[in-house]
Protein backbone atom coordinates (compact mmCIF):
# COMPACT_ATOMS: atom_id res chain seq x y z
CA MET A 1 3.13 15.76 33.66
CA THR A 2 -0.26 14.90 32.26
CA PRO A 3 -0.49 13.81 28.62
CA LYS A 4 -1.83 17.26 27.73
CA GLN A 5 1.15 18.96 29.41
CA ILE A 6 3.56 16.56 27.68
CA ILE A 7 2.07 17.40 24.27
CA GLU A 8 1.88 21.15 24.92
CA ASN A 9 5.50 21.21 26.12
CA GLY A 10 6.74 19.38 23.03
CA LYS A 11 7.88 16.34 25.03
CA ALA A 12 5.82 13.69 23.25
CA ILE A 13 7.49 11.34 20.74
CA LEU A 14 5.97 10.20 17.43
CA GLY A 15 6.40 6.99 15.48
CA ILE A 16 4.84 6.51 12.05
CA GLU A 17 4.85 3.25 10.11
CA PHE A 18 3.73 2.56 6.56
CA GLY A 19 2.28 -0.94 6.70
CA SER A 20 0.84 -2.90 3.80
CA THR A 21 -2.78 -2.03 4.55
CA ARG A 22 -2.51 0.78 7.08
CA ILE A 23 -0.36 3.79 7.87
CA LYS A 24 -0.29 4.20 11.62
CA ALA A 25 0.95 6.96 13.93
CA VAL A 26 1.54 6.46 17.65
CA LEU A 27 2.30 9.31 20.06
CA ILE A 28 4.02 8.27 23.31
CA ASP A 29 4.67 10.04 26.60
CA ASN A 30 7.83 10.31 28.69
CA GLU A 31 7.21 6.78 30.02
CA ASN A 32 7.01 5.46 26.44
CA LYS A 33 3.29 4.70 26.74
CA PRO A 34 0.90 5.49 23.86
CA ILE A 35 -1.25 8.56 24.51
CA ALA A 36 -2.74 9.16 21.04
CA GLN A 37 -2.99 7.41 17.70
CA GLY A 38 -3.89 8.07 14.09
CA SER A 39 -4.26 5.85 11.05
CA HIS A 40 -5.03 5.71 7.36
CA GLU A 41 -6.24 2.64 5.49
CA TRP A 42 -4.73 1.94 2.07
CA GLU A 43 -4.13 -0.88 -0.39
CA ASN A 44 -1.44 -1.62 -2.94
CA GLN A 45 -2.40 -1.59 -6.62
CA PHE A 46 -1.48 -4.17 -9.26
CA GLU A 47 -0.61 -2.06 -12.30
CA ASP A 48 1.19 -3.23 -15.44
CA GLY A 49 2.17 -6.43 -13.66
CA ILE A 50 3.68 -4.61 -10.64
CA TRP A 51 2.45 -4.26 -7.05
CA THR A 52 2.78 -0.58 -6.20
CA TYR A 53 1.62 2.45 -4.22
CA SER A 54 1.63 5.78 -6.03
CA ILE A 55 3.60 8.77 -4.74
CA ASP A 56 0.29 10.62 -4.30
CA ALA A 57 -1.10 7.72 -2.27
CA ILE A 58 2.01 7.78 -0.05
CA TRP A 59 1.76 11.50 0.75
CA ASN A 60 -2.02 11.66 0.94
CA GLY A 61 -1.89 8.67 3.24
CA VAL A 62 0.64 9.99 5.72
CA GLN A 63 -1.02 13.41 5.77
CA ASP A 64 -4.40 11.85 6.48
CA CYS A 65 -2.82 9.64 9.15
CA TYR A 66 -1.25 12.67 10.86
CA THR A 67 -4.50 14.63 10.57
CA ASN A 68 -6.26 11.70 12.23
CA LEU A 69 -3.65 11.81 15.02
CA ARG A 70 -4.22 15.56 15.52
CA GLU A 71 -7.95 14.95 15.75
CA ASP A 72 -7.39 12.29 18.41
CA VAL A 73 -5.17 14.68 20.39
CA ARG A 74 -7.73 17.49 20.20
CA LYS A 75 -10.56 15.13 21.16
CA GLN A 76 -8.72 13.65 24.15
CA TYR A 77 -6.72 16.63 25.42
CA ASP A 78 -8.12 19.74 23.71
CA CYS A 79 -4.68 20.87 22.50
CA GLU A 80 -2.55 21.00 19.36
CA ILE A 81 0.73 19.27 18.44
CA VAL A 82 3.23 22.08 17.81
CA SER A 83 6.54 20.39 18.57
CA LEU A 84 7.83 16.97 19.54
CA ALA A 85 10.85 15.54 21.35
CA ALA A 86 11.62 13.19 18.44
CA ILE A 87 10.11 11.46 15.40
CA GLY A 88 10.79 8.19 13.63
CA PHE A 89 9.57 6.82 10.29
CA SER A 90 9.37 3.17 9.28
CA ALA A 91 7.80 1.23 6.44
CA MET A 92 7.44 -2.17 4.84
CA MET A 93 10.92 -3.40 4.04
CA HIS A 94 12.86 -3.53 0.82
CA GLY A 95 11.42 -2.99 -2.63
CA TYR A 96 12.62 -0.45 -5.16
CA MET A 97 12.39 3.33 -5.26
CA ALA A 98 14.72 4.94 -7.82
CA PHE A 99 15.06 8.70 -8.33
CA ASN A 100 16.96 10.99 -10.68
CA GLU A 101 19.07 13.98 -9.68
CA LYS A 102 15.91 16.14 -9.49
CA GLN A 103 14.53 13.70 -6.89
CA GLU A 104 11.84 12.60 -9.35
CA ILE A 105 10.80 8.96 -9.14
CA LEU A 106 11.85 7.13 -12.31
CA VAL A 107 9.44 4.18 -12.23
CA PRO A 108 6.50 3.37 -9.92
CA PHE A 109 7.48 2.13 -6.46
CA ARG A 110 7.97 -1.64 -6.61
CA THR A 111 7.00 -3.20 -3.29
CA TRP A 112 8.22 -6.28 -1.42
CA ARG A 113 5.29 -8.19 -2.88
CA ASN A 114 6.69 -8.37 -6.42
CA THR A 115 8.19 -11.69 -7.49
CA ASN A 116 9.36 -10.78 -11.01
CA THR A 117 13.01 -10.64 -9.96
CA GLY A 118 13.74 -14.37 -9.97
CA LYS A 119 16.49 -14.34 -12.60
CA ALA A 120 18.33 -11.44 -10.97
CA ALA A 121 18.07 -12.91 -7.47
CA SER A 122 19.39 -16.27 -8.69
CA ILE A 123 22.39 -14.73 -10.46
CA LEU A 124 23.26 -12.49 -7.50
CA SER A 125 22.87 -15.32 -4.97
CA GLU A 126 25.39 -17.38 -6.91
CA LEU A 127 27.73 -14.42 -7.42
CA PHE A 128 27.73 -13.44 -3.75
CA ASN A 129 27.43 -17.01 -2.35
CA TYR A 130 24.68 -15.49 -0.23
CA ASN A 131 20.91 -15.77 -0.45
CA ILE A 132 19.53 -12.68 -2.18
CA PRO A 133 15.70 -12.64 -1.90
CA LEU A 134 13.40 -11.59 -4.72
CA ARG A 135 12.15 -8.51 -2.88
CA TRP A 136 15.53 -6.99 -1.98
CA SER A 137 16.44 -3.71 -3.64
CA ILE A 138 19.55 -5.14 -5.30
CA SER A 139 17.40 -7.85 -6.95
CA HIS A 140 15.06 -5.23 -8.34
CA LEU A 141 17.96 -3.10 -9.57
CA TYR A 142 19.69 -5.95 -11.35
CA GLN A 143 16.42 -7.22 -12.85
CA CYS A 144 15.91 -3.74 -14.31
CA ILE A 145 19.40 -4.00 -15.80
CA LEU A 146 18.70 -7.47 -17.22
CA ASP A 147 15.45 -6.17 -18.69
CA GLU A 148 17.34 -3.20 -20.15
CA GLU A 149 15.01 -0.64 -18.60
CA GLU A 150 15.96 2.81 -19.80
CA HIS A 151 15.69 4.55 -16.45
CA VAL A 152 18.63 2.73 -14.84
CA GLY A 153 21.26 5.05 -16.28
CA ASP A 154 19.48 8.04 -14.75
CA ILE A 155 19.46 6.73 -11.18
CA LYS A 156 20.92 9.17 -8.64
CA TYR A 157 19.23 7.81 -5.51
CA LEU A 158 18.03 4.29 -4.67
CA THR A 159 16.22 3.67 -1.41
CA THR A 160 13.33 1.98 0.42
CA LEU A 161 9.99 3.53 1.35
CA ALA A 162 11.19 4.33 4.89
CA GLY A 163 14.37 5.86 3.48
CA TYR A 164 12.36 7.94 1.01
CA ILE A 165 10.03 9.36 3.66
CA HIS A 166 12.94 10.21 5.97
CA TRP A 167 14.85 11.82 3.10
CA GLN A 168 11.91 14.05 2.19
CA MET A 169 11.30 14.96 5.83
CA THR A 170 14.90 15.76 6.79
CA GLY A 171 16.90 16.21 3.59
CA LYS A 172 19.20 13.40 4.83
CA PHE A 173 19.71 10.44 2.47
CA VAL A 174 20.30 7.78 5.14
CA LEU A 175 18.86 4.44 6.24
CA GLY A 176 18.82 2.42 9.45
CA ILE A 177 21.13 -0.59 9.29
CA GLY A 178 18.26 -3.09 9.57
CA ASP A 179 16.43 -1.73 6.53
CA ALA A 180 19.72 -1.20 4.70
CA SER A 181 20.57 -4.88 5.12
CA GLY A 182 17.62 -5.61 2.83
CA MET A 183 18.98 -3.45 0.04
CA ILE A 184 22.26 -5.34 -0.27
CA PRO A 185 23.88 -7.45 2.48
CA VAL A 186 25.85 -5.68 5.18
CA ASP A 187 29.10 -6.86 6.73
CA PRO A 188 28.56 -7.61 10.47
CA ARG A 189 32.14 -6.54 11.15
CA THR A 190 32.06 -3.15 9.41
CA LYS A 191 28.28 -2.79 9.85
CA THR A 192 27.86 -1.18 6.47
CA TYR A 193 27.27 -2.55 2.97
CA ASP A 194 29.45 -5.58 2.27
CA ALA A 195 32.43 -4.19 0.33
CA ASN A 196 33.20 -7.47 -1.44
CA MET A 197 29.64 -7.81 -2.73
CA VAL A 198 29.54 -4.16 -3.76
CA ASN A 199 32.71 -4.65 -5.81
CA LYS A 200 31.35 -7.84 -7.40
CA PHE A 201 28.16 -6.04 -8.41
CA ASN A 202 30.07 -3.09 -9.87
CA ASN A 203 32.20 -5.50 -11.91
CA LEU A 204 29.09 -7.39 -13.04
CA VAL A 205 27.44 -4.30 -14.51
CA GLY A 206 30.56 -2.32 -15.37
CA HIS A 207 30.23 -2.98 -19.10
CA LYS A 208 26.96 -1.04 -19.11
CA GLY A 209 28.83 2.22 -18.66
CA TYR A 210 26.47 3.78 -16.11
CA LYS A 211 27.48 7.09 -14.57
CA TRP A 212 27.15 5.64 -11.08
CA LYS A 213 28.81 2.99 -8.92
CA LEU A 214 26.62 1.16 -6.41
CA LEU A 215 27.71 3.10 -3.30
CA ASP A 216 27.03 6.36 -5.17
CA ILE A 217 23.29 5.69 -5.20
CA LEU A 218 22.71 3.90 -1.88
CA PRO A 219 21.80 5.75 1.36
CA LYS A 220 24.35 6.01 4.16
CA THR A 221 23.83 3.39 6.88
CA LEU A 222 23.11 4.43 10.48
CA TYR A 223 22.49 2.56 13.75
CA ALA A 224 19.77 2.92 16.34
CA GLY A 225 20.60 5.97 18.42
CA ASP A 226 22.57 7.76 15.68
CA ASN A 227 21.76 11.34 14.73
CA ALA A 228 19.78 11.15 11.48
CA GLY A 229 18.93 14.83 11.06
CA VAL A 230 16.02 17.04 12.03
CA LEU A 231 12.60 17.77 10.56
CA THR A 232 12.93 20.55 7.99
CA THR A 233 10.35 23.25 7.37
CA GLU A 234 9.47 21.54 4.09
CA GLY A 235 9.17 18.21 5.88
CA ALA A 236 6.96 19.65 8.62
CA ASN A 237 4.62 21.11 6.01
CA LYS A 238 4.50 17.80 4.13
CA LEU A 239 3.54 15.96 7.30
CA ASP A 240 1.18 18.48 8.89
CA VAL A 241 -0.88 20.24 6.22
CA SER A 242 -2.45 22.44 8.91
CA GLY A 243 0.89 24.16 9.41
CA HIS A 244 1.01 23.83 13.21
CA LEU A 245 4.04 21.50 13.45
CA LYS A 246 7.38 23.28 13.78
CA ALA A 247 10.69 22.30 12.20
CA GLY A 248 13.86 21.31 14.06
CA ILE A 249 12.58 18.11 15.70
CA PRO A 250 15.25 15.34 15.95
CA VAL A 251 14.53 12.34 13.72
CA CYS A 252 16.00 8.88 14.37
CA PRO A 253 17.30 6.56 11.61
CA PRO A 254 14.45 5.18 9.46
CA GLU A 255 13.82 1.46 9.76
CA GLY A 256 11.87 -1.33 8.09
CA ASP A 257 8.85 -2.96 9.66
CA ALA A 258 10.90 -6.01 10.58
CA GLY A 259 13.18 -3.82 12.71
CA THR A 260 10.32 -2.07 14.46
CA GLY A 261 8.71 -5.46 15.10
CA MET A 262 11.88 -6.60 16.85
CA VAL A 263 11.88 -3.48 19.00
CA ALA A 264 8.15 -3.64 19.81
CA THR A 265 8.55 -7.25 21.01
CA ASN A 266 11.87 -6.75 22.83
CA SER A 267 13.56 -9.14 20.40
CA VAL A 268 16.90 -7.53 19.52
CA LYS A 269 18.98 -9.58 21.96
CA LYS A 270 20.71 -12.76 20.78
CA ARG A 271 18.67 -15.97 21.21
CA THR A 272 15.40 -14.06 20.98
CA GLY A 273 12.93 -14.01 18.13
CA ASN A 274 9.60 -12.68 17.02
CA VAL A 275 6.89 -13.49 14.51
CA SER A 276 4.85 -10.81 12.80
CA ALA A 277 1.61 -12.15 11.35
CA GLY A 278 -0.65 -9.85 9.38
CA THR A 279 -0.99 -9.26 5.63
CA SER A 280 2.37 -11.00 5.29
CA SER A 281 4.25 -12.92 7.94
CA PHE A 282 7.86 -13.17 8.91
CA SER A 283 9.95 -14.58 11.70
CA MET A 284 13.12 -12.93 12.96
CA ILE A 285 15.61 -14.97 14.99
CA VAL A 286 18.63 -13.08 16.38
CA LEU A 287 21.62 -15.39 15.97
CA GLU A 288 24.57 -16.14 18.20
CA ASN A 289 26.64 -17.30 15.22
CA GLU A 290 26.41 -17.22 11.45
CA LEU A 291 24.55 -20.04 9.67
CA SER A 292 26.66 -22.91 8.33
CA LYS A 293 25.70 -22.06 4.73
CA PRO A 294 23.31 -19.85 2.76
CA TYR A 295 19.72 -21.03 2.30
CA GLU A 296 17.48 -19.85 -0.50
CA ILE A 297 14.48 -19.32 1.77
CA ILE A 298 16.28 -17.68 4.70
CA ASP A 299 17.21 -14.00 4.50
CA MET A 300 20.08 -12.63 6.54
CA VAL A 301 19.35 -9.13 7.82
CA THR A 302 20.21 -7.26 11.03
CA THR A 303 18.63 -5.76 14.11
CA PRO A 304 18.45 -1.94 14.22
CA ASP A 305 21.77 -2.03 16.09
CA GLY A 306 23.50 -4.37 13.65
CA SER A 307 23.26 -7.92 15.08
CA PRO A 308 22.74 -10.72 12.50
CA VAL A 309 19.19 -12.00 12.11
CA ALA A 310 17.81 -15.01 10.23
CA MET A 311 14.56 -13.98 8.61
CA VAL A 312 11.89 -16.18 7.04
CA HIS A 313 9.58 -13.94 5.04
CA CYS A 314 6.24 -15.13 3.65
CA ASN A 315 4.31 -13.02 1.17
CA ASN A 316 0.92 -14.25 2.36
CA CYS A 317 -0.64 -14.62 5.78
CA THR A 318 -4.11 -13.48 6.86
CA SER A 319 -5.57 -11.86 3.71
CA ASP A 320 -7.35 -15.00 2.48
CA LEU A 321 -8.47 -15.86 6.01
CA ASN A 322 -9.91 -12.33 6.38
CA ALA A 323 -11.76 -12.74 3.08
CA TRP A 324 -13.47 -15.88 4.38
CA VAL A 325 -14.43 -14.19 7.64
CA ASN A 326 -16.00 -11.39 5.61
CA ILE A 327 -18.03 -14.02 3.71
CA PHE A 328 -19.51 -15.14 7.04
CA LYS A 329 -20.24 -11.51 7.93
CA GLU A 330 -22.00 -11.05 4.59
CA TYR A 331 -24.11 -14.16 5.27
CA GLN A 332 -25.13 -12.77 8.66
CA GLU A 333 -26.15 -9.47 7.07
CA LEU A 334 -28.14 -11.37 4.43
CA LEU A 335 -30.17 -12.84 7.30
CA GLY A 336 -30.69 -9.36 8.71
CA ILE A 337 -28.43 -10.01 11.70
CA HIS A 338 -25.94 -7.28 12.59
CA VAL A 339 -22.78 -8.74 14.10
CA ASP A 340 -19.59 -6.90 14.91
CA ILE A 341 -16.73 -8.23 12.76
CA ASN A 342 -14.55 -8.71 15.88
CA ASP A 343 -17.22 -10.98 17.36
CA ILE A 344 -17.19 -13.08 14.19
CA TYR A 345 -13.42 -13.46 14.42
CA ASP A 346 -13.67 -14.46 18.09
CA LYS A 347 -16.41 -17.04 17.47
CA LEU A 348 -14.82 -18.61 14.38
CA TYR A 349 -11.27 -18.65 15.74
CA ASN A 350 -12.24 -20.23 19.05
CA HIS A 351 -14.53 -22.70 17.29
CA ALA A 352 -11.57 -23.73 15.12
CA LEU A 353 -9.79 -24.98 18.24
CA THR A 354 -12.52 -27.63 18.63
CA GLY A 355 -11.63 -29.12 15.25
CA ASP A 356 -9.29 -32.00 14.47
CA ALA A 357 -5.61 -31.35 15.11
CA ASP A 358 -4.85 -32.17 11.46
CA CYS A 359 -7.88 -30.16 10.22
CA GLY A 360 -9.59 -33.39 9.22
CA GLY A 361 -7.51 -33.59 6.07
CA LEU A 362 -8.62 -30.18 4.75
CA ILE A 363 -5.96 -27.99 3.12
CA SER A 364 -5.88 -24.28 2.34
CA TYR A 365 -3.40 -22.30 0.23
CA ASN A 366 -3.63 -18.59 1.06
CA TYR A 367 -1.53 -17.40 -1.90
CA LEU A 368 -2.95 -14.08 -3.08
CA SER A 369 0.48 -13.47 -4.57
CA GLY A 370 3.50 -15.63 -5.29
CA GLU A 371 5.28 -17.37 -2.40
CA PRO A 372 9.08 -17.62 -2.74
CA VAL A 373 9.49 -19.97 0.23
CA THR A 374 7.56 -22.69 -1.62
CA GLY A 375 8.92 -21.66 -5.00
CA LEU A 376 5.75 -20.23 -6.55
CA ALA A 377 6.11 -17.05 -8.60
CA ASN A 378 2.33 -16.52 -8.76
CA GLY A 379 -0.50 -17.26 -6.40
CA CYS A 380 -4.15 -18.25 -6.41
CA PRO A 381 -6.08 -18.88 -3.16
CA LEU A 382 -7.16 -22.51 -3.14
CA PHE A 383 -9.10 -24.77 -0.78
CA VAL A 384 -8.65 -28.53 -1.19
CA ARG A 385 -10.56 -31.48 0.28
CA SER A 386 -11.42 -35.03 -0.66
CA ALA A 387 -14.72 -36.83 -0.22
CA ASN A 388 -13.33 -38.72 2.77
CA ASP A 389 -12.10 -35.69 4.71
CA ASN A 390 -13.89 -34.45 7.84
CA PHE A 391 -15.44 -31.33 6.34
CA ASN A 392 -17.03 -29.13 8.99
CA LEU A 393 -16.82 -25.49 10.07
CA ALA A 394 -14.23 -25.99 12.81
CA ASN A 395 -11.85 -27.85 10.49
CA PHE A 396 -12.48 -25.36 7.67
CA ILE A 397 -11.44 -22.35 9.77
CA ARG A 398 -8.62 -24.28 11.42
CA ALA A 399 -7.21 -25.18 7.99
CA HIS A 400 -7.15 -21.49 7.07
CA LEU A 401 -5.46 -20.61 10.37
CA TYR A 402 -2.84 -23.29 9.70
CA ALA A 403 -2.37 -21.92 6.20
CA ALA A 404 -1.67 -18.45 7.61
CA VAL A 405 1.54 -19.74 9.27
CA GLY A 406 2.15 -22.93 7.25
CA VAL A 407 4.78 -21.43 4.97
CA LEU A 408 6.44 -19.85 8.01
CA LYS A 409 6.71 -23.34 9.53
CA ILE A 410 8.34 -24.70 6.38
CA GLY A 411 11.03 -22.00 6.48
CA ASN A 412 11.77 -22.29 10.17
CA GLU A 413 12.24 -26.06 10.01
CA ILE A 414 15.66 -25.30 8.52
CA LEU A 415 16.69 -23.11 11.45
CA PHE A 416 15.48 -25.39 14.22
CA LYS A 417 16.15 -28.82 12.73
CA GLU A 418 19.08 -28.37 10.32
CA GLU A 419 20.97 -25.50 11.96
CA ASN A 420 19.96 -26.43 15.54
CA ILE A 421 19.34 -22.79 16.44
CA ASN A 422 18.50 -22.22 20.11
CA VAL A 423 15.97 -19.55 21.08
CA ASP A 424 15.12 -18.42 24.61
CA ARG A 425 11.83 -16.79 23.65
CA ILE A 426 9.66 -16.08 20.59
CA THR A 427 7.14 -13.26 20.75
CA GLY A 428 4.16 -12.94 18.42
CA HIS A 429 2.55 -9.71 17.26
CA GLY A 430 0.18 -8.60 14.53
CA GLY A 431 -3.43 -9.13 13.53
CA LEU A 432 -3.39 -12.93 13.86
CA PHE A 433 -3.02 -12.57 17.63
CA LYS A 434 -5.92 -10.17 18.27
CA THR A 435 -8.20 -13.02 19.36
CA LYS A 436 -6.56 -14.01 22.62
CA GLY A 437 -4.86 -17.37 22.70
CA VAL A 438 -5.90 -18.73 19.31
CA GLY A 439 -3.17 -17.41 17.01
CA GLN A 440 -0.62 -18.16 19.72
CA ARG A 441 -1.73 -21.77 20.03
CA ILE A 442 -1.64 -22.25 16.26
CA LEU A 443 1.85 -20.71 15.97
CA ALA A 444 3.12 -22.70 18.98
CA ALA A 445 2.02 -25.87 17.18
CA ALA A 446 3.62 -24.73 13.92
CA LEU A 447 7.02 -23.90 15.42
CA ASN A 448 6.84 -26.41 18.31
CA SER A 449 7.95 -23.59 20.59
CA PRO A 450 6.38 -21.52 23.39
CA ILE A 451 4.93 -18.30 21.99
CA ARG A 452 4.59 -15.14 24.06
CA VAL A 453 2.31 -12.20 23.28
CA MET A 454 2.90 -9.03 25.26
CA ASN A 455 0.18 -6.75 26.57
CA THR A 456 1.63 -4.14 24.20
CA ALA A 457 1.25 -6.38 21.13
CA GLY A 458 -1.59 -4.31 19.73
CA GLU A 459 0.60 -1.21 19.51
CA GLY A 460 2.58 -2.66 16.60
CA GLY A 461 5.43 -1.29 14.55
CA ALA A 462 4.51 2.38 14.86
CA TRP A 463 5.02 2.05 18.61
CA GLY A 464 8.31 0.24 17.96
CA MET A 465 9.38 3.16 15.77
CA ALA A 466 8.43 5.61 18.51
CA LEU A 467 10.63 3.59 20.90
CA LEU A 468 13.57 3.95 18.50
CA ALA A 469 12.94 7.71 18.45
CA SER A 470 12.84 7.64 22.26
CA TYR A 471 16.15 5.75 22.31
CA LEU A 472 17.66 8.62 20.29
CA VAL A 473 16.80 11.33 22.84
CA ASN A 474 16.12 9.57 26.16
CA ASN A 475 19.20 7.42 26.76
CA PRO A 476 21.52 9.51 28.96
CA ASN A 477 23.35 6.44 30.30
CA GLY A 478 24.34 5.26 26.83
CA LEU A 479 22.70 1.84 27.17
CA SER A 480 22.81 -0.57 24.27
CA LEU A 481 19.50 -0.93 22.46
CA ALA A 482 18.94 -4.40 23.98
CA ASP A 483 19.62 -3.12 27.50
CA TYR A 484 17.48 -0.03 26.93
CA LEU A 485 14.55 -2.20 25.95
CA ASP A 486 15.10 -4.64 28.84
CA ASN A 487 15.74 -2.07 31.59
CA VAL A 488 13.66 0.92 30.50
CA ILE A 489 10.85 -0.11 28.17
CA PHE A 490 9.91 -3.65 29.18
CA ALA A 491 11.12 -3.79 32.78
CA HIS A 492 7.57 -4.18 34.08
CA SER A 493 5.86 -5.52 30.97
CA ASN A 494 3.38 -8.33 31.33
CA GLY A 495 2.69 -10.98 28.74
CA PHE A 496 0.88 -14.24 28.11
CA GLU A 497 2.70 -17.38 26.98
CA ILE A 498 1.33 -20.57 25.45
CA THR A 499 3.37 -23.76 25.22
CA PRO A 500 2.83 -26.16 22.32
CA ASP A 501 0.29 -28.93 22.75
CA LYS A 502 1.66 -32.33 21.70
CA GLU A 503 -1.50 -33.28 19.77
CA ASP A 504 -1.53 -29.90 18.00
CA VAL A 505 2.14 -30.29 16.98
CA GLU A 506 1.56 -33.76 15.58
CA GLY A 507 -1.59 -32.57 13.80
CA PHE A 508 0.19 -29.59 12.25
CA ASP A 509 3.00 -31.85 11.04
CA LYS A 510 0.43 -34.09 9.35
CA TYR A 511 -1.28 -31.06 7.83
CA ILE A 512 2.02 -29.79 6.38
CA GLY A 513 2.75 -33.24 4.95
CA ASN A 514 -0.56 -33.11 3.08
CA TYR A 515 0.08 -29.47 2.16
CA LEU A 516 3.41 -30.27 0.48
CA LYS A 517 1.98 -33.28 -1.38
CA THR A 518 -0.83 -31.19 -2.86
CA LEU A 519 1.33 -28.12 -3.61
CA PRO A 520 1.47 -28.98 -7.36
CA ALA A 521 -2.32 -28.38 -7.47
CA GLU A 522 -1.77 -24.84 -6.16
CA GLU A 523 0.97 -24.27 -8.71
CA ALA A 524 -1.30 -25.47 -11.53
CA ALA A 525 -4.17 -23.28 -10.34
CA ALA A 526 -1.91 -20.22 -10.17
CA LYS A 527 -0.68 -20.87 -13.72
CA CYS A 528 -4.24 -21.19 -15.04
CA LYS A 529 -5.35 -17.96 -13.36
CA THR A 530 -2.42 -15.99 -14.79
CA LEU A 531 -2.87 -17.16 -18.40
């Protein structure tokens, strides 16, 4: 069938992902190829000391995104989306969304970016003998308890953004296992919330006398391919304000953006990994065995089908770099020269590769917010050089490219050097890799590993979510998720791999040595800016 026939016959599949700066929708055909897209740009707000998105912003955003998708379909195929074969919703992982019994949000959505949960995360990590990151839902919940926030006693439902959207669309209070593993750890044997940790938490807060126990307020865990409900009439109207979309469409388990990144890069099999590099960055390495011990800067989560994953999550990646590129664009416009922003990225990124392997001694800290991996609760973008450093444009941009993945390198040193983890392939995706070859070469030097970027890298997490929806309805042979991706989705996929250059690796190591020595300057700057 043609794309128009696929859409008109209700055979297309939709994936929607709520990213940090963009909500994106991808419509795929029966061969899992994108045939239409929609998007909505948005930004988190820093209100009363909390990074958040309002409920209105969430719904206005997804409705505008879907409207944009409909417009793309009408423009390309002159038809309307009335029904679909399946839908999937994903969003930035973790954070805190608490609701009362009337399904009213009790406090503003607290995103992954917040770092005010340090005391709670420390106590829980010791209690569980397991690293509990600042951004996980259980850290937020316990910090609210420590801070004696009044709303805690009224909690009836606690979920993530992806879980919230799915709940409102289907009426089902469930969560994919990968996203659920960032609420509270899951047991790889039972593949649901770790019973021992749940009991320890209930005992820890039992004296508070809340009406709920932890499992009472958490969503039910599901795996990729499980039935997670159907789109209700109310959900269809919330998504499509034009009223064309019909109810009854199967919806797959909601997942976090880390899970969809694994799917979009074919990285759910053991000994595979991926790196997502955009507003934030994170690496996901699917393990053969458990780590020898917990590490404060390594999060243990799961693939969408429940395999253990070591995750290094960095709050900051390309935002500061993007700000500098925009400065160059502004300069061009001041001269009366119109230049496409993509051309500026291409020129600056490729010019950076002509710089010194160690950036000539220049150092950049890209911390718009705090960075848990390096132990900073607050951030302040900072550029550092001495009078003797080789200060030129190539080294300046190269230092900012290094900074985008520098913290990621610090975290992964533990996996590769201390735990001796073996990986067959690492795949990169996200905005850092849009300029062909440059982001890959920088990341290859940082991790001292070959980095592959697929020809589908630009499709992103929304496409990965659409693939999970496809797995729900288009897997008659009952293949595992890993085999489905290998044999059905990526059987004929092409990609481009870059191996690390020895001089680049040595230069990056020298850069990180300087970076760590000067880190106290970044900490001092962040403290001054937050006074």
